[in-house]
XYZ file of C-alpha atoms in Angstrom:
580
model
C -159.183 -33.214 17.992
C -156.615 -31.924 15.640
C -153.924 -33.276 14.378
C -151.114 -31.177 15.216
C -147.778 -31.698 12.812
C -144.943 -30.676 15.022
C -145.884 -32.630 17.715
C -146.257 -35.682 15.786
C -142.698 -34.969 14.351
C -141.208 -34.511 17.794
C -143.047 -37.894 18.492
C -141.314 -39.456 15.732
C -138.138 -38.213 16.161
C -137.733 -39.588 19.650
C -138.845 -42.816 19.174
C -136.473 -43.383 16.481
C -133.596 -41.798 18.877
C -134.854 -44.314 21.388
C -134.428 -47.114 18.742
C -130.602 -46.103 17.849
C -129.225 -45.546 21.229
C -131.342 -49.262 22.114
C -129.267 -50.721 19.159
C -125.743 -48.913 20.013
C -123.956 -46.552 17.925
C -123.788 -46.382 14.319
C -120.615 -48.561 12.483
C -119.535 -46.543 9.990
C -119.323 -48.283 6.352
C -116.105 -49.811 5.893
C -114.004 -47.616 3.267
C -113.748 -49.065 -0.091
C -109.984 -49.846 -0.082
C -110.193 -51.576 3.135
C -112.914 -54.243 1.445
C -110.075 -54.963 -1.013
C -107.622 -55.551 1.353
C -108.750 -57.553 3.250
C -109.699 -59.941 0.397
C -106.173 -59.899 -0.858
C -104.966 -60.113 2.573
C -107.143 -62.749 3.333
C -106.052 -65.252 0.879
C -102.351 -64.840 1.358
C -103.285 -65.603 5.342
C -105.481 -68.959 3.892
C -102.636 -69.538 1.504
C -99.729 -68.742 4.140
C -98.475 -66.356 1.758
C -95.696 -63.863 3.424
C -96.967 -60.272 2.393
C -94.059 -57.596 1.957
C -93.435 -54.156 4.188
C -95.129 -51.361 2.301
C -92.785 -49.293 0.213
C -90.813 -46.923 0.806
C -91.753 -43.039 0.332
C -89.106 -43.008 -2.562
C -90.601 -46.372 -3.875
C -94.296 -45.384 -3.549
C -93.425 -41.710 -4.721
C -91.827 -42.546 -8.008
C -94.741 -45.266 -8.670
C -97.688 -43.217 -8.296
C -96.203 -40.311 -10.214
C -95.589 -42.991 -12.996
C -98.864 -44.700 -13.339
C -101.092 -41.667 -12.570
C -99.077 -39.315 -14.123
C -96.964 -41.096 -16.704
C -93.505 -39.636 -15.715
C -91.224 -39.568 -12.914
C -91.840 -36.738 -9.996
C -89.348 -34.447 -10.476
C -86.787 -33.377 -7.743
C -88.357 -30.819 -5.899
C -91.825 -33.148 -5.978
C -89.988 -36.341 -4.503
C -88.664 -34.091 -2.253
C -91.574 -32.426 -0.961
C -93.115 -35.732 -0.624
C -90.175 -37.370 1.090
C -90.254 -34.233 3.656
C -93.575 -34.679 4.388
C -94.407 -35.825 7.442
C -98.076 -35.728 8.117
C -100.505 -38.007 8.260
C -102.619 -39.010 5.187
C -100.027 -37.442 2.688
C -99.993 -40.823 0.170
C -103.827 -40.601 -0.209
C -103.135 -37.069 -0.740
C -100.948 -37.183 -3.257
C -103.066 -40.045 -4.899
C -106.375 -37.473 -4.971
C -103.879 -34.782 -6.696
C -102.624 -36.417 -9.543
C -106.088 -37.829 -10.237
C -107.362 -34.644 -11.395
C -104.439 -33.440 -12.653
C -103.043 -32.444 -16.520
C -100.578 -35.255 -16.262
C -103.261 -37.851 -15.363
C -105.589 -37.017 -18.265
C -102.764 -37.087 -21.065
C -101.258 -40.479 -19.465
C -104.860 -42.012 -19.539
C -105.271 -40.515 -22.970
C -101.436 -42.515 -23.552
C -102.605 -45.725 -22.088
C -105.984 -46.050 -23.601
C -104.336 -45.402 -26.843
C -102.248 -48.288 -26.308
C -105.125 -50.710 -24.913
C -107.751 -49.854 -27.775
C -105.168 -49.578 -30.691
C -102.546 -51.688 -29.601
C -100.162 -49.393 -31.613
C -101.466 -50.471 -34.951
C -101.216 -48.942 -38.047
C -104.066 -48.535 -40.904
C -102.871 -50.285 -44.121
C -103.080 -46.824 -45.722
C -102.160 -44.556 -43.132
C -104.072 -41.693 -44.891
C -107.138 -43.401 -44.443
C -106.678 -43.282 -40.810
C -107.573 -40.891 -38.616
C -104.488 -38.835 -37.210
C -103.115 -40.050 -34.082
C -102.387 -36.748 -32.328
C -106.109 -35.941 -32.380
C -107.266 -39.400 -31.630
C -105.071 -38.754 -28.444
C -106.190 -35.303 -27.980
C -109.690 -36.364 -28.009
C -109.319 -38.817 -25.626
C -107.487 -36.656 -22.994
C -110.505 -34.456 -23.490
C -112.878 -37.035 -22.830
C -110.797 -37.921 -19.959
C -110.505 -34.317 -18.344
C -114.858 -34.155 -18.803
C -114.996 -37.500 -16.804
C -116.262 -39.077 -19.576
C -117.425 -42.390 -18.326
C -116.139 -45.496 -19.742
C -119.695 -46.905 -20.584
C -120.167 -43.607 -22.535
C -116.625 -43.933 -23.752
C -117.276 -47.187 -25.142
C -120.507 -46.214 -26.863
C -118.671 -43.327 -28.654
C -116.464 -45.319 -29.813
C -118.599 -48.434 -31.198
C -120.849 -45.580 -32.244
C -118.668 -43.186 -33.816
C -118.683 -43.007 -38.080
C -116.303 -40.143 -38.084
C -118.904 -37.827 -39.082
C -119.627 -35.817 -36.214
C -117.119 -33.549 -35.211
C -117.243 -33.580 -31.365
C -116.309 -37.521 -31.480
C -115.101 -38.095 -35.422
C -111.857 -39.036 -33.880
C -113.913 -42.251 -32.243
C -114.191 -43.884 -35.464
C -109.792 -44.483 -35.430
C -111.155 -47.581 -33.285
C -112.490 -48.625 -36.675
C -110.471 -47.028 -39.168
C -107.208 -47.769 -37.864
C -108.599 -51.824 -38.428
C -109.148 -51.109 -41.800
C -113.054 -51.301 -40.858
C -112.402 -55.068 -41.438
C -115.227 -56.410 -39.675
C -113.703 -59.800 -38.497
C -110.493 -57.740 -37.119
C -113.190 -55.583 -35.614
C -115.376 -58.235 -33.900
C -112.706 -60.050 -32.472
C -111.190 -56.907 -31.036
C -114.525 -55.569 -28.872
C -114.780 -58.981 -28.148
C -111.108 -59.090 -26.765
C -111.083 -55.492 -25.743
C -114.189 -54.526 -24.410
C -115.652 -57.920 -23.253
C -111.995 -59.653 -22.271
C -113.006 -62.981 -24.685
C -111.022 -63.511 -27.337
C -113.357 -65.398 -29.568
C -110.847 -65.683 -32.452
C -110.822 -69.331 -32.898
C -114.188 -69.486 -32.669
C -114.151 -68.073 -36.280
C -113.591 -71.127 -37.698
C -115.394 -73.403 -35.513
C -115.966 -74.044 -31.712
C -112.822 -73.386 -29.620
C -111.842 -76.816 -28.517
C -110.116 -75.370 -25.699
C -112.839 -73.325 -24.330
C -116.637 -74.449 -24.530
C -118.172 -70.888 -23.668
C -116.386 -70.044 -26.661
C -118.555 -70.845 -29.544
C -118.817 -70.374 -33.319
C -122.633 -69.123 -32.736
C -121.217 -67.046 -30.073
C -118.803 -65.202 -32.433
C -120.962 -64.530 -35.538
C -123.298 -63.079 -33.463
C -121.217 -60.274 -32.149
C -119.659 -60.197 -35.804
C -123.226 -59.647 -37.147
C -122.882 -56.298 -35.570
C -120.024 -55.223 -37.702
C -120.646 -56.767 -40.863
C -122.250 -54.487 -42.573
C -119.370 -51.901 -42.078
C -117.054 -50.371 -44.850
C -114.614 -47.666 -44.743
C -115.419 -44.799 -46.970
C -113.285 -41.758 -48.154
C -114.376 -38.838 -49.083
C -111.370 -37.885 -51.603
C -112.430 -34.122 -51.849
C -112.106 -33.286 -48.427
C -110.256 -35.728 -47.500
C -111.595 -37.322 -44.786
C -112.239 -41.107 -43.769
C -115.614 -42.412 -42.516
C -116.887 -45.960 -41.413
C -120.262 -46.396 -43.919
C -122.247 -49.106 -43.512
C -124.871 -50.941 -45.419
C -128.722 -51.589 -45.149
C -128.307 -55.263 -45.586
C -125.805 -58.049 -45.023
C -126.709 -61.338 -43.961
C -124.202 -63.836 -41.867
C -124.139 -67.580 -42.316
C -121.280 -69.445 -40.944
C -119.895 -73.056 -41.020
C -117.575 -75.382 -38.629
C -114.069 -76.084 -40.131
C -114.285 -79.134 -37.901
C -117.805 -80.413 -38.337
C -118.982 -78.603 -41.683
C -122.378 -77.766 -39.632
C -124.051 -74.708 -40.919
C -125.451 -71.922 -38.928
C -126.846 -68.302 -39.839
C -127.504 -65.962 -37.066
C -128.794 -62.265 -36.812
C -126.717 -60.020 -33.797
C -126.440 -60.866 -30.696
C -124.447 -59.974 -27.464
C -122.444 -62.953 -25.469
C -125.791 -64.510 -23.565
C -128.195 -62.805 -25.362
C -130.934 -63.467 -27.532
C -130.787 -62.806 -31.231
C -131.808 -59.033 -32.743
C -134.431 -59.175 -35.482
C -133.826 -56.362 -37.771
C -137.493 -53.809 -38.366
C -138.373 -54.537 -41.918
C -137.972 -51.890 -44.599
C -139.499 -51.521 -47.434
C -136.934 -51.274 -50.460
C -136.952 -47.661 -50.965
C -137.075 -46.776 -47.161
C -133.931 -48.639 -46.011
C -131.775 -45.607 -45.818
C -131.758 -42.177 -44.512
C -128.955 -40.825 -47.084
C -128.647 -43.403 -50.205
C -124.837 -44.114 -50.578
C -123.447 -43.026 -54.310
C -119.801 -42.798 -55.505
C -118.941 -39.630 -53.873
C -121.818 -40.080 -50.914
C -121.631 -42.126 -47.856
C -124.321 -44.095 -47.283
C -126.623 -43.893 -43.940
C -128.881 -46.264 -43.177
C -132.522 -46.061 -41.721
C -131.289 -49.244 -39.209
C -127.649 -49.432 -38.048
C -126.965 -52.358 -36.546
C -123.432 -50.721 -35.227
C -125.452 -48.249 -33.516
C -127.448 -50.720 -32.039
C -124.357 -52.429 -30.807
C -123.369 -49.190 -29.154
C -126.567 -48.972 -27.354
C -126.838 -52.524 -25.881
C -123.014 -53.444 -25.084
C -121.859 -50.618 -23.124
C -123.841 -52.086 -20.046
C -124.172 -53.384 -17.014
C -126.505 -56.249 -18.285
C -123.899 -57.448 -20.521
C -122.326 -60.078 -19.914
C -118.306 -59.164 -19.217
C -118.906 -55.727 -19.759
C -118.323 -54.339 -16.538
C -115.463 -57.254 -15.305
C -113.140 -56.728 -18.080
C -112.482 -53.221 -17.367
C -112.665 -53.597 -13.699
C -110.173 -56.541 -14.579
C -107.777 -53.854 -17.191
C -107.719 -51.390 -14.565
C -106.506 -53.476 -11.512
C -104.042 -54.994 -14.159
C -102.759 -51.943 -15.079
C -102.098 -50.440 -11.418
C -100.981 -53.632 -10.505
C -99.041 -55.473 -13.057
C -101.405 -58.283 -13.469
C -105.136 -59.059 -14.040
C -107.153 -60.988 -11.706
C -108.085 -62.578 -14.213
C -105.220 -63.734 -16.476
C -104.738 -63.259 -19.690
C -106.492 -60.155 -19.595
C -108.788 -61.419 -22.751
C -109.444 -64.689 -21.564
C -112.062 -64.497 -19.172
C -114.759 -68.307 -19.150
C -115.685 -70.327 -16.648
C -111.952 -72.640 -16.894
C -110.240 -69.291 -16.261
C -111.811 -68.347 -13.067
C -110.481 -65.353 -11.145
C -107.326 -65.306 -8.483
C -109.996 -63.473 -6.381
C -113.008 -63.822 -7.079
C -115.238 -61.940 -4.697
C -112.442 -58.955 -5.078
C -113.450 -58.774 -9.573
C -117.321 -59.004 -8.048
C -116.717 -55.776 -5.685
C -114.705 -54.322 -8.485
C -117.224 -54.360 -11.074
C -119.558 -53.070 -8.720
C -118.144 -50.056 -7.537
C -117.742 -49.381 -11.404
C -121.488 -49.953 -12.168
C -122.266 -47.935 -8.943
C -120.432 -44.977 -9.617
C -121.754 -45.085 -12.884
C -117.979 -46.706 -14.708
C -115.950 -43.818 -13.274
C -112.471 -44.894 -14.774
C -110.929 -42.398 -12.375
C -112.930 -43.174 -9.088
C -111.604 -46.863 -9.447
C -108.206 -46.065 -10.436
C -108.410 -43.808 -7.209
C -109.809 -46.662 -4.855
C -106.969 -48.775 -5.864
C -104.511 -46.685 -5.387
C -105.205 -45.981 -1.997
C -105.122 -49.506 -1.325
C -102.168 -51.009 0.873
C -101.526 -53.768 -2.033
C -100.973 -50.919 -4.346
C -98.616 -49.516 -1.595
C -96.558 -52.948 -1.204
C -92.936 -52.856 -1.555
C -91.235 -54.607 -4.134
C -88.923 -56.066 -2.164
C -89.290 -59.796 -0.597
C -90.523 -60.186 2.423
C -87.455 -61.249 4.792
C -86.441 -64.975 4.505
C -87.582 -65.185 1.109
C -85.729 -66.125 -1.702
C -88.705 -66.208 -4.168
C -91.492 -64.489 -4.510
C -94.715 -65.629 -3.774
C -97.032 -66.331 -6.996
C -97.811 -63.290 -9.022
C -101.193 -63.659 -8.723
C -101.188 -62.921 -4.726
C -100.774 -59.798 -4.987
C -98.052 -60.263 -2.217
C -95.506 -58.294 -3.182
C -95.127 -55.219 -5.877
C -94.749 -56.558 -9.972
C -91.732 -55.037 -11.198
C -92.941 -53.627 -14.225
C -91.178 -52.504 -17.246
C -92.167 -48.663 -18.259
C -94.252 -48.401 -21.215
C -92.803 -46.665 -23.784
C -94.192 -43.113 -23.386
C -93.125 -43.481 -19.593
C -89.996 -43.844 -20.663
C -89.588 -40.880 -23.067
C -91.700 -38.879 -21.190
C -89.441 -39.326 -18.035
C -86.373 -39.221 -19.864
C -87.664 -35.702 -20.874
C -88.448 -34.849 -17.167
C -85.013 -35.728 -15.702
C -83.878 -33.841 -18.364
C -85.390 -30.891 -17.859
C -86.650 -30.130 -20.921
C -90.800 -30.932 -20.221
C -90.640 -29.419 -17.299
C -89.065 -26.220 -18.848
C -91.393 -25.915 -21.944
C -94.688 -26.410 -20.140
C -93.184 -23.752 -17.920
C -92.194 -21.532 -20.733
C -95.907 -22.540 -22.560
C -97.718 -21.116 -19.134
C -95.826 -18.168 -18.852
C -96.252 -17.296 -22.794
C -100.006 -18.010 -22.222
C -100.459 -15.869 -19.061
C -99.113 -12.754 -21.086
C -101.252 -13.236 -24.062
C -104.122 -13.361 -21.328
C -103.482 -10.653 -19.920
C -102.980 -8.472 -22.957
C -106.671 -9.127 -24.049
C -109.211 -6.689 -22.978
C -111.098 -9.263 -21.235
C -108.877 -9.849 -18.852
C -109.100 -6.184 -17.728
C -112.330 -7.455 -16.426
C -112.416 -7.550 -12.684
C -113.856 -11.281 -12.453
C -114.671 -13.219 -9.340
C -111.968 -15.268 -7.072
C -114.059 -18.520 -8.435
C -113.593 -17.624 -12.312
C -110.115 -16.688 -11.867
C -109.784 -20.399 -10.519
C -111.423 -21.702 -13.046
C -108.782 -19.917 -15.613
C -105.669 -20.664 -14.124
C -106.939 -24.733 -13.976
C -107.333 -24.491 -17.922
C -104.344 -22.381 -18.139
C -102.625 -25.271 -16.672
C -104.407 -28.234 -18.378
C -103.745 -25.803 -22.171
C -99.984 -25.278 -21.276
C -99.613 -28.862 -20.557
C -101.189 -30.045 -23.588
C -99.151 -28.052 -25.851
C -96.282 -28.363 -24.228
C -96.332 -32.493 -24.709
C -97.699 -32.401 -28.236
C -94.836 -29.937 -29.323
C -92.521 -32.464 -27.700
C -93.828 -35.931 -29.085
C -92.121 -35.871 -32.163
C -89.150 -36.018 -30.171
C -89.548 -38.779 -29.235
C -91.102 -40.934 -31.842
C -87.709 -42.515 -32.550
C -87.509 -43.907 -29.270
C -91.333 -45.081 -28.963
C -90.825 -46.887 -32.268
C -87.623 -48.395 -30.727
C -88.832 -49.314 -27.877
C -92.450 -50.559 -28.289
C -94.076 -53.678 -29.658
C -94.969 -55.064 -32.931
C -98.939 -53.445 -33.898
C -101.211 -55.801 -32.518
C -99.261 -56.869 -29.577
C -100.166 -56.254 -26.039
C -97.275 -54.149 -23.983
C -96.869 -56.563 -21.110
C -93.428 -58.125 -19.817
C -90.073 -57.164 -19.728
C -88.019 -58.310 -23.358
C -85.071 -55.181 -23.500
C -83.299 -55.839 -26.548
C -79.582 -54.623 -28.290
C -81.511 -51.829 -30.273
C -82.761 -50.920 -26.975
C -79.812 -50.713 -25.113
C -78.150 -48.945 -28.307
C -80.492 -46.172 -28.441
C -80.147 -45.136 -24.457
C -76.583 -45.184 -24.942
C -75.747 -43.616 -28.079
C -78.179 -42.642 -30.300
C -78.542 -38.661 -31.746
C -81.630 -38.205 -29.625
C -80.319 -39.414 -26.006
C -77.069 -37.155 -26.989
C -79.676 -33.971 -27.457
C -81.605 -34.672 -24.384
C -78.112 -34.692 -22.405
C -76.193 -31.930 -24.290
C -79.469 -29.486 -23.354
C -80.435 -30.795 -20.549
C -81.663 -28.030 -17.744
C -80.622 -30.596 -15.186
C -77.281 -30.278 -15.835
C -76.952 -26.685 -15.658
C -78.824 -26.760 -12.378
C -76.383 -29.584 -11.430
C -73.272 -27.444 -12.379
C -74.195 -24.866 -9.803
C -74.140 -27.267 -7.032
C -70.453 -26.818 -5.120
C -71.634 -28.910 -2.131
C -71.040 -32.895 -3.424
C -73.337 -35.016 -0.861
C -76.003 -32.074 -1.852
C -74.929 -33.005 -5.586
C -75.742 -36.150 -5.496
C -78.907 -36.091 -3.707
C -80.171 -33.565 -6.083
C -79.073 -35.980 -9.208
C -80.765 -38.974 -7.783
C -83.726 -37.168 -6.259
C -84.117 -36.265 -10.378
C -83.405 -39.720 -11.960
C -84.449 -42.288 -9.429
C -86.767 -40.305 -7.115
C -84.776 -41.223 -3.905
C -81.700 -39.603 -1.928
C -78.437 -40.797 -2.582
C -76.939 -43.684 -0.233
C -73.657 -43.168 1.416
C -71.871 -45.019 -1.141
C -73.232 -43.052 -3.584
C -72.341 -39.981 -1.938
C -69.128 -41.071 -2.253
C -68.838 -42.147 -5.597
C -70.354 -38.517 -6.736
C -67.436 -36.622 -4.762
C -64.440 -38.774 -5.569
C -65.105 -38.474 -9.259
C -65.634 -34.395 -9.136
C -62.898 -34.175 -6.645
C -60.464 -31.511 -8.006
C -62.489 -30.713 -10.773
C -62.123 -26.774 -11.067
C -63.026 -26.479 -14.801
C -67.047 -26.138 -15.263
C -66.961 -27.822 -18.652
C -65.009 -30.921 -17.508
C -67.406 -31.225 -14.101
C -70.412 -31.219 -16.262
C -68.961 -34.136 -18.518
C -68.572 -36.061 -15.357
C -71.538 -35.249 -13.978
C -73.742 -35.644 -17.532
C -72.288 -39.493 -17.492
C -72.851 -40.660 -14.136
C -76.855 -38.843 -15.180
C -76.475 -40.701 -17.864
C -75.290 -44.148 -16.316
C -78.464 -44.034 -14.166
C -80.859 -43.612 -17.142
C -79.541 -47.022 -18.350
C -80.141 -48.753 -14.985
C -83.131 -51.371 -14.110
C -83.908 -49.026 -11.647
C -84.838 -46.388 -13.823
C -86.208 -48.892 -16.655
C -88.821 -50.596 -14.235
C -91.529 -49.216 -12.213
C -91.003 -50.960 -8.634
């Protein structure tokens, strides 16, 4: 007999059918943010923990635009969102700023501030610049470059290859002192801050260990910064050799250890001969490369899944920074005394980020769709306090970083809006005065142009503004070193939004104002105004306020005076300050 294919397909087929209708239909898997709510939601049930309403549109609105986006919406976005009324339109707004200009530059912004903690090289010029430290990582971050691949480039990077020389700031910017440098991937990239283990075994923490330390410091040891003075440039050179021995402050016990990763085993170095133990032999105006480098072997082996802390702590930063708070807390103390608020919620979180192969942007997308990220900040009714931070009951009031702050100052002003306006427009001509763009091209290219029209006009636009506002990021941020976290305004603070030379020049040519100054109808006034500061419509009171204090005001300059302080009173307020 023989064998005939289709039928035994057919045959196949329908017993398998048979199977699935016996069993009952198909459950489809539970979406991703669901699993984390109802973990959070879970334990504030066990805990009888009141959860608050979700926000508001304005509330939700002017959050997501801040954290994704790094700025305020402006009017006519918090309006369109507020008029809105279909279904699904906060996950849709969530999936558009996640691939949008704004999102890579703020992620460039806020990676910046989590991997250099705003320090500053003991000789500047040995640094690498800042703007194209930051420029490099928005690129990374616009190519979905992976944060395991991130990390590796950076551990990796000696400043000598051109498509990621601006990695090696991570060193540089530390001097390329190799205890500052081990304690920070340790902090930073594991979340264990190992730095009393220096000395001897941390008394406070027994997975922190002496042994522990010098074994991730082994990695870095060997490192020196090196400058070429010709060309001006700044590498991170490392030697061929370098042993580490260590002894306990405490104890005087002795130790020597080769490198090793946080639960690994030790990492025997290939022997050498002499005259074979580097690839380019470092001289007074050479940098040295060695056959073995031990820092490129750390790049290789840390940026995993298999190591230990690895995957949690950035799971761990990027709830943190969507949410206020870590699950674990402090952010770089993660051992077995420290355990997590949720456990099971950090194990699903590091998972989707090993699964999706650490997709910074994925996760920060899952979370955001999330109804704890969607919580209002408000109490829950019959509260007085709020529950304990780390329920995840009600929204953190957060203070804006720094470069929210300027940048959104700049947005209600007008004046980023305006020049990345101005930027496209002056880019679109030049464009279209090349020959190539005579070209007929397909519907799919011409796509593909206007998206890096967009992301180039953007990028321009913010880097011709910075200097701007570098006064008020140097007023407003933290020591170098420092973590951003917590709310500590200060006099200077409060001085600068209220006087200084560069809050008077954002005001005096502000493109708000003008538009403002055209509005005859006051309850439309005033929702415009707040609609541009505070994201939300003006309340009745406010509607008042507005028209009794333009009321009878026929001259246009003394109506914009009035109107340029009461924008300027609500730049001052909490509300604008915090993200809520």
């Amino acid at each position: 007999m023989r064998f005939d294919r289709s039928y035994a397909a057919g045959f196949v087929f329908t017993a398998m059918l048979g199977l699935l209708v016996a069993a009952g239909p198909l459950k489809a898997e539970e979406p991703f943010s669901e699993k984390v709510d109802r973990l959070i939601e879970a334990a504030c049930q066990r805990d009888k923990v009141p959860i608050a309403a979700p926000a508001d549109d304005a509330e939700f609105v002017r959050r997501v635009y801040l954290d994704l986006a790094g700025v305020v919406p402006t009017a006519a976005q918090a309006r369109a969102f507020l008029e809105d009324s279909a279904a699904g339109k906060h996950d849709r707004l969530v999936d558009h700023l996640v691939v949008s200009p704004e999102f890579f530059l703020q992620m460039a912004r806020a990676f910046d501030v989590m991997l250099v903690e705003r320090r500053i090289a003991t000789i500047p010029s040995y640094d690498f610049k800042p703007e194209e430290w930051q420029e490099w990582l928005a690129e990374s971050f616009r190519k979905d470059l992976r944060w395991d691949r991130l990390a590796a480039t950076l551990l990796g990077s000696d400043g000598s290859d051109p498509s990621s020389a601006a990695a090696a700031r991570f060193y540089l910017v530390r001097d390329v002192e190799p205890h500052l440098v081990a304690r920070d991937i340790g902090r930073l990239i594991l979340g264990m801050d190992l730095q009393c283990a220096q000395c001897h075994d941390d008394p406070r923490i027994k997975a922190y260990d002496q042994a522990g330390y010098y074994g991730l410091f082994a990695f870095v040891n060997r490192l020196k910064h090196f400058r070429d003075d010709k060309n001006k440039k700044n590498f991170v050179s490392e030697k061929a050799n370098g042993d580490v021995s260590f002894s306990s402050a405490f104890s005087g016990a002795m130790g020597m250890t080769n490198p090793r990763l946080p639960g690994g085993e030790m990492i025997a170095d290939p022997k050498l001969a002499k005259d074979r133990q580097y690839k380019v032999k470092p001289e007074k105006e050479t940098m040295g490369v060695p056959a073995y480098s031990r820092r490129s072997r750390l790049a290789e082996l840390l940026p995993r899944r298999q190591t230990p802390g690895f995957s949690r702590n950035a799971a761990n930063r990027l709830w943190a920074y969507l949410l206020g708070r870590g699950l674990v807390h402090p952010l770089d103390m993660h051992h077995p005394e420290n355990p997590p608020s949720h456990p099971e919620l950090l194990d699903l979180l590091s998972r989707r980020l090993e699964s999706t192969g650490y997709d910074i942007r994925g996760l920060l997308r899952d979370i955001a769709r999330t109804r704890v990220y969607r919580r209002s900040s408000r109490l829950p009714e019959g509260l007085e306090t709020a529950p304990a931070a780390d329920r995840f009951a009600v929204a953190a009031l957060r203070p804006l970083s720094p470069e929210q702050l300027g940048w959104s100052v700049l947005q209600v002003a007008g004046r980023l809006p305006s020049r990345i306006e101005r930027t496209r427009r002056r880019m679109k001509d030049a464009a279209k005065k090349s020959a190539a763009q005579k070209q007929a091209k397909s519907a799919e290219a011409d796509r593909a142009e206007t998206i890096d029209l967009a992301w180039q006009a953007h990028k321009k636009a913010y880097g011709e503004l910075r200097k701007e506002l570098q006064p008020l990021f140097t007023v407003f941020s933290r020591l170098p070193g420092q973590p951003d976290n917590g709310f500590q305004p200060s006099v200077d603070q409060a001085l600068f939004l209220l006087n200084s030379e560069q809050m008077i020049k954002f005001m005096k040519e502000s493109e708000l104002l003008n538009r403002l100054a055209r509005i005859e109808n006051p309850d439309e006034l005033a929702n415009t105004l707040f609609l541009s500061v505070v994201s939300r419509r003006a309340t009745e009171a406010e509607r008042q306020e507005v028209a009794k204090l333009i009321e009878g005001l026929d001259d246009s300059k003394r109506r914009r005076e009035v109107v340029r302080r009461i924008v300027w009173g609500q730049l001052v307020t909490a509300e604008f300050r915090l993200n809520h």
